[in-house]
């Protein structure tokens, strides 16, 4: 069935095939099936790399494995730690693959190696769940947003229908996927797309954070829903002084210089990775949205309503600076001031839009003073001369939502310091899939922010476009590959 899904580029056919599998699954298998077909593991990481998957044993002649048995086996493998654990995990994965038919081996190897690209991304899977459960897709999408988990929402839909989906509400300490922004080259373009009067806010180069307050506790979650509370005691202390018993905020964490200008993103990221250097590199918080306040959910309220509640609770120094205007010249001046202060640019927001968790739409639009894209590294070539011994020239790709694959846009070795070359060589080797004499091909997991001067049409690459003068700005370890920019977004820039 996985090959059937991968073989068709037609969205409706993918949805129909996945829906049929979901309807046939046992109730307790549904969350596992959803995760597997989405190319994910419920366990997230089990410590099995490509090397452990290379020597696949002969396949079984009869299909006997159940979804539950596979999940239990992977849980056992992931829980194997200590001395000799790598060898034991390799043995256990060999035992599991030995029980699988050749088709099942094909699926499992690609699932475990991160190579299961069949186009069953969140949008397709959400539609398939709705079809399998005979429920409106909007109900499924809302449950996914509020639970932060497509498998959980699918289980509710297939086992309880609309009533079970309606039971989902925003829960303090249960993080949501963040709302995302589209992009435009200028503030005027962004305002035109919004349609008139809009809010313009600083876009700071920090770590996206969702703040949950309740029961006398403060917890911090990243955009990938990881809990980083213990690493940032100064932020927790500042937020703990807010006059609210329960709340959920959206914001940015950033390390600032004494004059208020931002430190490089790498310093913020390093500080948020460890409790070390709390005094040397304190982190400040800028809150720009509120999703829950005093027991009431606000995600369906208009932006300007949420902003009033935010400003009622939070002191000015912790609120993201903002201008509301219908004048593009005023907005452009605000943008120029933000950039002059060292920030990335601005985000232009619709005043009437609700909070669309986990989605990228036209209600929020980011504007930066230079073209940048978040792309995925597919491979890297060994360097020459003084770069010998380092992986240098990067193969860059955009995401194709239609196929779940990647579209090559070009290569670059520019913008790489010796420090970054050392880091990326070590990191890419841990993601190695295969290699030839000159190139190491890697699993498409690492996101890199690329600056470029424009997009040009090119017959050299399958997407028909290539980047002009691409250069590396930074790696985005905080961003999963599923949030990389799409090929449609790149093609749109050929007209700008």
Tab-separated table of C-alpha atoms in Angstrom:
chain	number	residue	atom	x	y	z
A	1	UNK	CA	0.000	0.000	0.000
A	2	UNK	CA	2.883	2.386	0.805
A	3	UNK	CA	4.245	1.896	-2.720
A	4	UNK	CA	0.771	2.550	-4.100
A	5	UNK	CA	0.613	5.874	-2.268
A	6	UNK	CA	4.109	6.835	-3.392
A	7	UNK	CA	3.444	5.849	-6.989
A	8	UNK	CA	0.591	8.290	-7.525
A	9	UNK	CA	0.970	12.050	-7.646
A	10	UNK	CA	-2.800	12.528	-7.480
A	11	UNK	CA	-3.782	13.894	-4.061
A	12	UNK	CA	-7.287	12.385	-4.112
A	13	UNK	CA	-5.915	8.946	-4.933
A	14	UNK	CA	-3.446	9.170	-2.041
A	15	UNK	CA	-6.233	10.240	0.304
A	16	UNK	CA	-8.486	7.376	-0.808
A	17	UNK	CA	-5.750	4.745	-0.406
A	18	UNK	CA	-4.750	5.930	3.070
A	19	UNK	CA	-8.393	6.213	4.172
A	20	UNK	CA	-8.978	2.575	3.201
A	21	UNK	CA	-6.053	1.452	5.359
A	22	UNK	CA	-7.220	3.531	8.327
A	23	UNK	CA	-10.718	2.053	8.145
A	24	UNK	CA	-9.235	-1.458	8.188
A	25	UNK	CA	-6.952	-0.810	11.164
A	26	UNK	CA	-7.828	-1.974	14.673
A	27	UNK	CA	-8.690	0.942	17.025
A	28	UNK	CA	-5.435	0.645	18.986
A	29	UNK	CA	-3.424	0.528	15.764
A	30	UNK	CA	-4.741	3.809	14.336
A	31	UNK	CA	-2.199	6.211	15.929
A	32	UNK	CA	0.681	3.920	14.941
A	33	UNK	CA	-0.560	3.567	11.353
A	34	UNK	CA	-0.960	7.341	11.024
A	35	UNK	CA	2.565	7.917	12.323
A	36	UNK	CA	4.108	5.255	10.064
A	37	UNK	CA	2.354	6.455	6.912
A	38	UNK	CA	3.456	9.997	7.750
A	39	UNK	CA	7.048	8.742	7.833
A	40	UNK	CA	7.378	9.115	11.604
A	41	UNK	CA	7.931	6.877	14.604
A	42	UNK	CA	5.787	7.195	17.737
A	43	UNK	CA	9.071	6.784	19.641
A	44	UNK	CA	10.625	9.633	17.565
A	45	UNK	CA	14.210	8.300	17.911
A	46	UNK	CA	15.286	4.710	18.576
A	47	UNK	CA	19.040	4.975	17.997
A	48	UNK	CA	19.117	3.047	14.705
A	49	UNK	CA	21.209	4.531	11.902
A	50	UNK	CA	21.686	3.570	8.279
A	51	UNK	CA	24.621	1.292	9.115
A	52	UNK	CA	22.327	-1.004	11.110
A	53	UNK	CA	19.942	-1.292	8.144
A	54	UNK	CA	22.418	-2.119	5.377
A	55	UNK	CA	22.588	-5.874	5.931
A	56	UNK	CA	18.948	-6.830	5.508
A	57	UNK	CA	18.317	-10.547	6.151
A	58	UNK	CA	16.255	-12.657	3.710
A	59	UNK	CA	12.587	-11.738	3.883
A	60	UNK	CA	9.858	-13.975	5.266
A	61	UNK	CA	7.664	-15.754	2.750
A	62	UNK	CA	4.461	-15.166	4.723
A	63	UNK	CA	3.199	-11.919	6.259
A	64	UNK	CA	2.767	-12.481	9.999
A	65	UNK	CA	3.856	-9.211	11.612
A	66	UNK	CA	1.171	-6.973	13.091
A	67	UNK	CA	1.406	-3.214	13.539
A	68	UNK	CA	1.374	-3.663	17.304
A	69	UNK	CA	4.231	-6.161	17.199
A	70	UNK	CA	6.352	-3.806	15.102
A	71	UNK	CA	5.649	-0.918	17.467
A	72	UNK	CA	6.545	-3.050	20.499
A	73	UNK	CA	9.776	-4.187	18.837
A	74	UNK	CA	10.780	-0.617	17.993
A	75	UNK	CA	9.998	0.455	21.540
A	76	UNK	CA	12.270	-2.298	22.861
A	77	UNK	CA	15.039	-1.253	20.481
A	78	UNK	CA	14.710	2.404	21.489
A	79	UNK	CA	14.873	1.469	25.152
A	80	UNK	CA	18.125	-0.476	24.760
A	81	UNK	CA	20.929	1.580	26.332
A	82	UNK	CA	24.263	1.133	28.050
A	83	UNK	CA	27.417	-0.759	27.155
A	84	UNK	CA	27.043	-2.822	24.009
A	85	UNK	CA	23.659	-1.242	23.226
A	86	UNK	CA	24.556	-0.366	19.626
A	87	UNK	CA	25.326	-3.994	18.812
A	88	UNK	CA	22.204	-5.161	20.629
A	89	UNK	CA	20.006	-2.673	18.757
A	90	UNK	CA	21.497	-3.881	15.483
A	91	UNK	CA	20.722	-7.481	16.454
A	92	UNK	CA	17.157	-6.627	17.416
A	93	UNK	CA	16.500	-4.723	14.201
A	94	UNK	CA	17.887	-7.688	12.258
A	95	UNK	CA	15.487	-9.996	14.102
A	96	UNK	CA	12.549	-7.712	13.273
A	97	UNK	CA	13.472	-7.447	9.592
A	98	UNK	CA	13.892	-11.216	9.447
A	99	UNK	CA	10.208	-11.602	10.340
A	100	UNK	CA	9.146	-9.167	7.613
A	101	UNK	CA	8.308	-9.981	3.999
A	102	UNK	CA	10.399	-8.226	1.317
A	103	UNK	CA	7.672	-5.584	0.857
A	104	UNK	CA	7.499	-5.036	4.618
A	105	UNK	CA	11.292	-4.793	4.763
A	106	UNK	CA	11.213	-2.171	2.013
A	107	UNK	CA	8.776	-0.110	4.040
A	108	UNK	CA	10.513	-0.528	7.403
A	109	UNK	CA	13.998	0.286	6.136
A	110	UNK	CA	12.758	3.510	4.568
A	111	UNK	CA	10.718	4.409	7.618
A	112	UNK	CA	13.673	3.902	9.964
A	113	UNK	CA	16.157	5.674	7.686
A	114	UNK	CA	13.933	8.710	7.125
A	115	UNK	CA	13.611	7.932	3.428
A	116	UNK	CA	9.869	7.175	3.344
A	117	UNK	CA	8.842	9.926	0.927
A	118	UNK	CA	5.385	9.073	-0.368
A	119	UNK	CA	3.570	12.393	-0.170
A	120	UNK	CA	1.523	11.479	2.915
A	121	UNK	CA	2.259	14.756	4.664
A	122	UNK	CA	-0.004	16.327	7.291
A	123	UNK	CA	-2.461	17.849	4.807
A	124	UNK	CA	-2.999	14.593	2.909
A	125	UNK	CA	-3.168	12.563	6.116
A	126	UNK	CA	-5.677	14.960	7.684
A	127	UNK	CA	-7.929	14.632	4.630
A	128	UNK	CA	-7.577	10.846	4.742
A	129	UNK	CA	-8.541	10.715	8.422
A	130	UNK	CA	-11.625	12.839	7.737
A	131	UNK	CA	-12.615	10.602	4.841
A	132	UNK	CA	-12.067	7.389	6.803
A	133	UNK	CA	-14.101	8.681	9.746
A	134	UNK	CA	-16.763	10.387	7.592
A	135	UNK	CA	-16.256	13.656	9.483
A	136	UNK	CA	-15.675	17.218	8.195
A	137	UNK	CA	-11.990	17.869	7.577
A	138	UNK	CA	-12.262	21.168	9.502
A	139	UNK	CA	-13.124	19.196	12.644
A	140	UNK	CA	-10.099	16.955	12.230
A	141	UNK	CA	-7.828	19.921	11.511
A	142	UNK	CA	-8.997	21.702	14.643
A	143	UNK	CA	-8.428	18.615	16.786
A	144	UNK	CA	-4.909	18.281	15.372
A	145	UNK	CA	-4.251	21.929	16.176
A	146	UNK	CA	-5.479	21.659	19.760
A	147	UNK	CA	-3.897	18.301	20.561
A	148	UNK	CA	-0.642	18.933	18.743
A	149	UNK	CA	-0.873	15.361	17.484
A	150	UNK	CA	-2.309	14.006	14.246
A	151	UNK	CA	-2.278	10.400	15.581
A	152	UNK	CA	-4.318	11.453	18.635
A	153	UNK	CA	-6.833	13.310	16.503
A	154	UNK	CA	-7.090	10.360	14.107
A	155	UNK	CA	-7.766	7.961	16.974
A	156	UNK	CA	-10.573	10.204	18.222
A	157	UNK	CA	-12.089	10.643	14.762
A	158	UNK	CA	-12.124	6.957	13.886
A	159	UNK	CA	-13.266	5.767	17.297
A	160	UNK	CA	-15.699	8.531	18.282
A	161	UNK	CA	-16.429	10.706	15.246
A	162	UNK	CA	-17.438	14.362	15.559
A	163	UNK	CA	-18.327	14.090	19.246
A	164	UNK	CA	-14.844	12.884	20.146
A	165	UNK	CA	-13.217	15.562	17.995
A	166	UNK	CA	-15.323	18.276	19.650
A	167	UNK	CA	-13.967	17.223	23.037
A	168	UNK	CA	-10.526	18.565	22.205
A	169	UNK	CA	-9.750	21.913	23.791
A	170	UNK	CA	-6.622	23.922	24.417
A	171	UNK	CA	-4.834	22.426	27.412
A	172	UNK	CA	-2.258	24.336	29.394
A	173	UNK	CA	1.068	22.446	29.204
A	174	UNK	CA	-0.060	20.684	25.995
A	175	UNK	CA	1.802	22.738	23.344
A	176	UNK	CA	0.318	23.567	19.945
A	177	UNK	CA	2.138	23.789	16.657
A	178	UNK	CA	2.853	27.495	16.039
A	179	UNK	CA	1.122	29.653	13.447
A	180	UNK	CA	3.471	30.306	10.521
A	181	UNK	CA	4.007	33.262	8.198
A	182	UNK	CA	4.084	33.545	4.421
A	183	UNK	CA	6.543	36.002	2.851
A	184	UNK	CA	6.598	39.003	0.538
A	185	UNK	CA	9.524	41.082	-0.712
A	186	UNK	CA	8.217	44.456	0.564
A	187	UNK	CA	5.984	45.830	3.299
A	188	UNK	CA	3.738	47.404	0.653
A	189	UNK	CA	3.262	44.001	-1.020
A	190	UNK	CA	2.440	42.435	2.351
A	191	UNK	CA	-0.117	45.125	3.207
A	192	UNK	CA	-1.748	44.785	-0.193
A	193	UNK	CA	-2.050	41.051	0.358
A	194	UNK	CA	-3.570	41.605	3.819
A	195	UNK	CA	-5.982	44.102	2.311
A	196	UNK	CA	-5.476	47.456	4.024
A	197	UNK	CA	-5.136	48.260	7.735
A	198	UNK	CA	-2.755	45.857	9.420
A	199	UNK	CA	-0.439	45.336	12.367
A	200	UNK	CA	3.310	45.481	11.742
A	201	UNK	CA	5.577	43.857	14.350
A	202	UNK	CA	9.301	43.364	14.707
A	203	UNK	CA	10.615	40.040	13.434
A	204	UNK	CA	13.481	39.204	15.775
A	205	UNK	CA	16.129	36.572	15.093
A	206	UNK	CA	15.479	34.427	18.139
A	207	UNK	CA	13.970	31.111	19.203
A	208	UNK	CA	10.219	30.755	18.776
A	209	UNK	CA	8.732	29.869	22.142
A	210	UNK	CA	5.291	28.953	23.418
A	211	UNK	CA	4.838	29.872	27.063
A	212	UNK	CA	2.429	27.917	29.277
A	213	UNK	CA	1.536	29.204	32.751
A	214	UNK	CA	-0.655	27.340	35.228
A	215	UNK	CA	-0.744	25.791	38.688
A	216	UNK	CA	2.077	28.080	39.775
A	217	UNK	CA	4.367	26.769	37.039
A	218	UNK	CA	5.901	28.191	33.864
A	219	UNK	CA	6.966	25.939	30.995
A	220	UNK	CA	8.643	26.845	27.709
A	221	UNK	CA	8.220	24.908	24.455
A	222	UNK	CA	10.056	25.379	21.158
A	223	UNK	CA	8.454	25.408	17.713
A	224	UNK	CA	9.167	21.661	17.537
A	225	UNK	CA	7.285	21.272	20.871
A	226	UNK	CA	10.407	20.405	22.877
A	227	UNK	CA	10.421	21.485	26.532
A	228	UNK	CA	13.343	23.842	27.291
A	229	UNK	CA	12.070	25.168	30.630
A	230	UNK	CA	15.030	24.036	32.719
A	231	UNK	CA	17.569	25.699	30.434
A	232	UNK	CA	16.222	29.239	30.851
A	233	UNK	CA	15.649	30.004	34.544
A	234	UNK	CA	15.834	33.785	34.027
A	235	UNK	CA	13.023	33.640	31.455
A	236	UNK	CA	10.900	31.438	33.723
A	237	UNK	CA	11.441	33.856	36.628
A	238	UNK	CA	10.401	36.879	34.546
A	239	UNK	CA	7.285	35.156	33.219
A	240	UNK	CA	6.390	33.869	36.671
A	241	UNK	CA	5.826	37.463	37.785
A	242	UNK	CA	3.005	38.038	35.294
A	243	UNK	CA	-0.383	38.664	36.949
A	244	UNK	CA	-2.163	35.619	35.519
A	245	UNK	CA	-3.116	32.223	36.948
A	246	UNK	CA	-3.301	30.398	33.619
A	247	UNK	CA	-2.241	31.515	30.148
A	248	UNK	CA	-0.622	30.401	26.916
A	249	UNK	CA	1.541	32.913	25.034
A	250	UNK	CA	3.436	32.872	21.737
A	251	UNK	CA	6.704	34.755	21.454
A	252	UNK	CA	10.425	34.861	20.779
A	253	UNK	CA	13.420	34.337	23.054
A	254	UNK	CA	16.545	36.287	22.166
A	255	UNK	CA	19.883	37.240	23.673
A	256	UNK	CA	20.478	40.998	23.557
A	257	UNK	CA	23.509	43.238	23.977
A	258	UNK	CA	23.469	45.850	26.759
A	259	UNK	CA	22.353	48.447	24.175
A	260	UNK	CA	19.345	46.325	23.202
A	261	UNK	CA	20.699	45.125	19.861
A	262	UNK	CA	20.501	41.371	19.232
A	263	UNK	CA	23.444	39.048	19.595
A	264	UNK	CA	23.999	36.600	16.691
A	265	UNK	CA	21.407	33.833	16.545
A	266	UNK	CA	24.077	31.210	17.270
A	267	UNK	CA	24.636	32.753	20.714
A	268	UNK	CA	20.929	32.663	21.510
A	269	UNK	CA	20.736	29.042	20.306
A	270	UNK	CA	23.808	28.004	22.305
A	271	UNK	CA	22.490	29.699	25.427
A	272	UNK	CA	19.089	27.990	25.079
A	273	UNK	CA	20.835	24.611	24.732
A	274	UNK	CA	22.389	24.802	28.208
A	275	UNK	CA	21.986	26.433	31.606
A	276	UNK	CA	25.609	27.557	31.365
A	277	UNK	CA	26.389	31.284	30.990
A	278	UNK	CA	23.058	32.452	32.435
A	279	UNK	CA	24.716	35.629	33.704
A	280	UNK	CA	26.994	36.095	30.685
A	281	UNK	CA	24.271	35.578	28.057
A	282	UNK	CA	20.842	36.283	29.565
A	283	UNK	CA	17.865	35.677	27.321
A	284	UNK	CA	15.026	38.189	26.943
A	285	UNK	CA	11.450	37.386	25.990
A	286	UNK	CA	9.198	39.191	23.493
A	287	UNK	CA	5.576	38.032	23.570
A	288	UNK	CA	3.409	38.758	20.533
A	289	UNK	CA	0.283	36.643	20.990
A	290	UNK	CA	-1.940	35.056	23.632
A	291	UNK	CA	-3.924	31.882	22.963
A	292	UNK	CA	-5.456	31.255	26.381
A	293	UNK	CA	-6.152	33.486	29.375
A	294	UNK	CA	-7.741	32.722	32.720
A	295	UNK	CA	-9.480	29.575	31.565
A	296	UNK	CA	-10.733	31.011	28.253
A	297	UNK	CA	-9.409	29.952	24.834
A	298	UNK	CA	-8.615	32.843	22.474
A	299	UNK	CA	-7.423	31.051	19.341
A	300	UNK	CA	-10.692	31.815	17.518
A	301	UNK	CA	-10.675	35.482	18.532
A	302	UNK	CA	-9.468	38.164	16.115
A	303	UNK	CA	-5.839	39.267	16.300
A	304	UNK	CA	-6.716	42.713	17.661
A	305	UNK	CA	-8.805	41.135	20.450
A	306	UNK	CA	-5.931	38.850	21.413
A	307	UNK	CA	-3.519	41.783	21.364
A	308	UNK	CA	-5.660	43.800	23.784
A	309	UNK	CA	-5.663	40.879	26.210
A	310	UNK	CA	-1.903	40.458	25.805
A	311	UNK	CA	-1.260	44.120	26.599
A	312	UNK	CA	-3.603	43.957	29.598
A	313	UNK	CA	-1.490	41.228	31.205
A	314	UNK	CA	2.090	41.745	30.030
A	315	UNK	CA	4.331	44.697	30.851
A	316	UNK	CA	5.563	46.771	27.910
A	317	UNK	CA	9.184	45.591	27.930
A	318	UNK	CA	8.063	42.013	27.282
A	319	UNK	CA	5.605	42.833	24.475
A	320	UNK	CA	6.765	42.733	20.850
A	321	UNK	CA	6.788	46.312	19.459
A	322	UNK	CA	3.938	46.892	17.016
A	323	UNK	CA	2.406	49.514	14.749
A	324	UNK	CA	-1.171	49.456	13.451
A	325	UNK	CA	-1.641	51.437	10.251
A	326	UNK	CA	-3.146	51.514	6.781
A	327	UNK	CA	-0.352	53.758	5.494
A	328	UNK	CA	2.387	51.835	3.592
A	329	UNK	CA	4.862	54.680	4.156
A	330	UNK	CA	4.402	54.489	7.939
A	331	UNK	CA	4.784	50.730	7.752
A	332	UNK	CA	7.944	51.068	5.650
A	333	UNK	CA	9.435	53.473	8.211
A	334	UNK	CA	8.661	50.993	11.007
A	335	UNK	CA	10.347	48.261	8.938
A	336	UNK	CA	13.442	50.408	8.376
A	337	UNK	CA	13.675	51.189	12.100
A	338	UNK	CA	13.416	47.489	13.008
A	339	UNK	CA	16.225	46.618	10.597
A	340	UNK	CA	18.344	49.525	11.859
A	341	UNK	CA	18.025	48.090	15.363
A	342	UNK	CA	19.547	44.834	14.086
A	343	UNK	CA	16.375	42.776	13.715
A	344	UNK	CA	15.423	40.508	10.785
A	345	UNK	CA	12.535	42.620	9.514
A	346	UNK	CA	8.822	42.671	10.313
A	347	UNK	CA	5.722	40.512	10.295
A	348	UNK	CA	2.584	42.080	8.819
A	349	UNK	CA	-0.603	40.696	10.404
A	350	UNK	CA	-4.294	40.779	9.649
A	351	UNK	CA	-6.196	42.339	12.536
A	352	UNK	CA	-9.227	40.120	11.988
A	353	UNK	CA	-7.536	36.715	11.701
A	354	UNK	CA	-7.795	33.955	14.310
A	355	UNK	CA	-4.740	31.981	15.409
A	356	UNK	CA	-4.237	29.189	12.844
A	357	UNK	CA	-1.925	26.841	14.717
A	358	UNK	CA	0.427	24.804	12.561
A	359	UNK	CA	-0.604	26.499	9.329
A	360	UNK	CA	1.041	28.977	6.966
A	361	UNK	CA	-1.497	31.322	5.382
A	362	UNK	CA	-1.941	34.912	4.274
A	363	UNK	CA	-2.868	36.286	7.709
A	364	UNK	CA	0.787	36.656	8.759
A	365	UNK	CA	3.391	37.786	6.224
A	366	UNK	CA	7.088	38.208	6.982
A	367	UNK	CA	9.215	40.820	5.224
A	368	UNK	CA	13.003	40.820	5.347
A	369	UNK	CA	15.495	43.212	3.758
A	370	UNK	CA	17.002	40.405	1.748
A	371	UNK	CA	15.731	37.292	0.055
A	372	UNK	CA	16.141	34.213	2.234
A	373	UNK	CA	14.825	30.673	2.037
A	374	UNK	CA	14.914	27.768	4.466
A	375	UNK	CA	16.097	24.829	2.366
A	376	UNK	CA	17.095	21.218	2.999
A	377	UNK	CA	20.580	19.783	2.396
A	378	UNK	CA	20.492	16.722	0.131
A	379	UNK	CA	24.248	16.202	-0.233
A	380	UNK	CA	27.634	17.871	0.148
A	381	UNK	CA	30.841	17.647	-1.865
A	382	UNK	CA	34.301	17.295	-0.372
A	383	UNK	CA	36.278	20.526	-0.493
A	384	UNK	CA	39.525	21.260	-2.306
A	385	UNK	CA	42.650	23.210	-1.355
A	386	UNK	CA	42.368	24.703	2.119
A	387	UNK	CA	38.918	23.112	2.453
A	388	UNK	CA	40.256	19.603	1.896
A	389	UNK	CA	38.842	17.239	4.526
A	390	UNK	CA	35.680	19.278	4.966
A	391	UNK	CA	32.286	18.782	3.344
A	392	UNK	CA	31.853	22.078	1.564
A	393	UNK	CA	29.638	22.478	-1.521
A	394	UNK	CA	26.019	21.956	-0.420
A	395	UNK	CA	23.229	20.560	-2.617
A	396	UNK	CA	20.104	22.563	-1.736
A	397	UNK	CA	16.472	21.618	-2.235
A	398	UNK	CA	12.978	22.975	-1.627
A	399	UNK	CA	10.068	20.894	-0.364
A	400	UNK	CA	7.461	19.552	-2.800
A	401	UNK	CA	4.181	19.189	-0.825
A	402	UNK	CA	2.560	17.302	-3.695
A	403	UNK	CA	4.987	14.396	-3.698
A	404	UNK	CA	6.576	14.630	-0.279
A	405	UNK	CA	9.946	14.831	-2.029
A	406	UNK	CA	12.607	17.474	-2.640
A	407	UNK	CA	13.402	19.665	-5.637
A	408	UNK	CA	17.030	20.571	-6.242
A	409	UNK	CA	17.683	24.333	-6.625
A	410	UNK	CA	21.441	24.504	-6.845
A	411	UNK	CA	24.649	24.324	-4.868
A	412	UNK	CA	26.681	26.699	-2.723
A	413	UNK	CA	29.875	26.750	-0.688
A	414	UNK	CA	29.707	30.496	0.079
A	415	UNK	CA	29.236	32.012	3.504
A	416	UNK	CA	30.900	29.120	5.336
A	417	UNK	CA	33.428	29.935	8.053
A	418	UNK	CA	35.989	27.368	9.212
A	419	UNK	CA	33.908	26.840	12.344
A	420	UNK	CA	30.751	26.230	10.306
A	421	UNK	CA	32.602	23.931	7.885
A	422	UNK	CA	33.791	21.819	10.806
A	423	UNK	CA	30.314	21.647	12.334
A	424	UNK	CA	28.500	20.854	9.089
A	425	UNK	CA	30.993	18.125	8.163
A	426	UNK	CA	30.443	16.378	11.486
A	427	UNK	CA	26.667	16.839	11.317
A	428	UNK	CA	26.259	15.708	7.708
A	429	UNK	CA	28.332	12.576	8.264
A	430	UNK	CA	25.838	11.518	10.959
A	431	UNK	CA	23.092	11.815	8.302
A	432	UNK	CA	25.001	9.942	5.582
A	433	UNK	CA	22.956	7.721	3.281
A	434	UNK	CA	25.551	6.858	0.625
A	435	UNK	CA	28.576	8.383	-1.099
A	436	UNK	CA	30.688	8.376	-4.195
A	437	UNK	CA	34.235	9.662	-4.772
A	438	UNK	CA	33.275	13.337	-4.444
A	439	UNK	CA	29.909	13.553	-2.714
A	440	UNK	CA	28.225	12.422	0.494
A	441	UNK	CA	24.452	12.054	0.063
A	442	UNK	CA	22.496	12.569	3.273
A	443	UNK	CA	19.022	12.034	4.666
A	444	UNK	CA	16.965	15.196	4.021
A	445	UNK	CA	16.704	16.388	7.608
A	446	UNK	CA	19.009	19.398	8.000
A	447	UNK	CA	17.534	22.846	7.275
A	448	UNK	CA	19.789	25.732	6.286
A	449	UNK	CA	18.845	29.385	5.818
A	450	UNK	CA	20.119	30.634	2.462
A	451	UNK	CA	20.420	34.222	1.263
A	452	UNK	CA	20.345	34.828	-2.482
A	453	UNK	CA	20.057	37.636	-5.010
A	454	UNK	CA	17.211	36.219	-7.057
A	455	UNK	CA	15.605	33.210	-8.697
A	456	UNK	CA	16.226	32.450	-12.361
A	457	UNK	CA	14.718	29.952	-14.739
A	458	UNK	CA	17.056	27.041	-15.343
A	459	UNK	CA	16.729	23.847	-17.402
A	460	UNK	CA	19.587	22.383	-15.387
A	461	UNK	CA	17.425	21.480	-12.390
A	462	UNK	CA	14.159	19.479	-12.363
A	463	UNK	CA	12.174	22.321	-10.787
A	464	UNK	CA	13.043	24.621	-13.677
A	465	UNK	CA	14.488	27.295	-11.381
A	466	UNK	CA	17.790	27.988	-9.625
A	467	UNK	CA	19.041	30.448	-7.031
A	468	UNK	CA	21.407	33.271	-8.006
A	469	UNK	CA	24.444	33.843	-5.769
A	470	UNK	CA	23.216	31.597	-2.953
A	471	UNK	CA	25.112	31.806	0.340
A	472	UNK	CA	24.742	30.221	3.765
A	473	UNK	CA	23.467	32.388	6.608
A	474	UNK	CA	22.961	29.783	9.324
A	475	UNK	CA	21.647	26.317	10.065
A	476	UNK	CA	18.127	26.002	11.478
A	477	UNK	CA	18.321	23.038	13.842
A	478	UNK	CA	15.172	24.447	15.461
A	479	UNK	CA	13.178	23.873	12.264
A	480	UNK	CA	12.159	20.433	10.942
A	481	UNK	CA	12.498	19.648	7.240
A	482	UNK	CA	8.700	19.536	6.967
A	483	UNK	CA	8.716	23.329	7.496
A	484	UNK	CA	11.281	24.096	4.794
A	485	UNK	CA	10.158	26.432	2.020
A	486	UNK	CA	8.239	24.906	-0.867
A	487	UNK	CA	9.098	24.858	-4.553
A	488	UNK	CA	5.925	26.900	-5.176
A	489	UNK	CA	7.257	29.656	-2.886
A	490	UNK	CA	10.553	29.655	-4.805
A	491	UNK	CA	8.863	29.805	-8.200
A	492	UNK	CA	6.718	32.704	-7.011
A	493	UNK	CA	9.895	34.735	-6.515
A	494	UNK	CA	10.712	34.608	-10.227
A	495	UNK	CA	8.031	37.251	-10.692
A	496	UNK	CA	9.213	39.476	-7.845
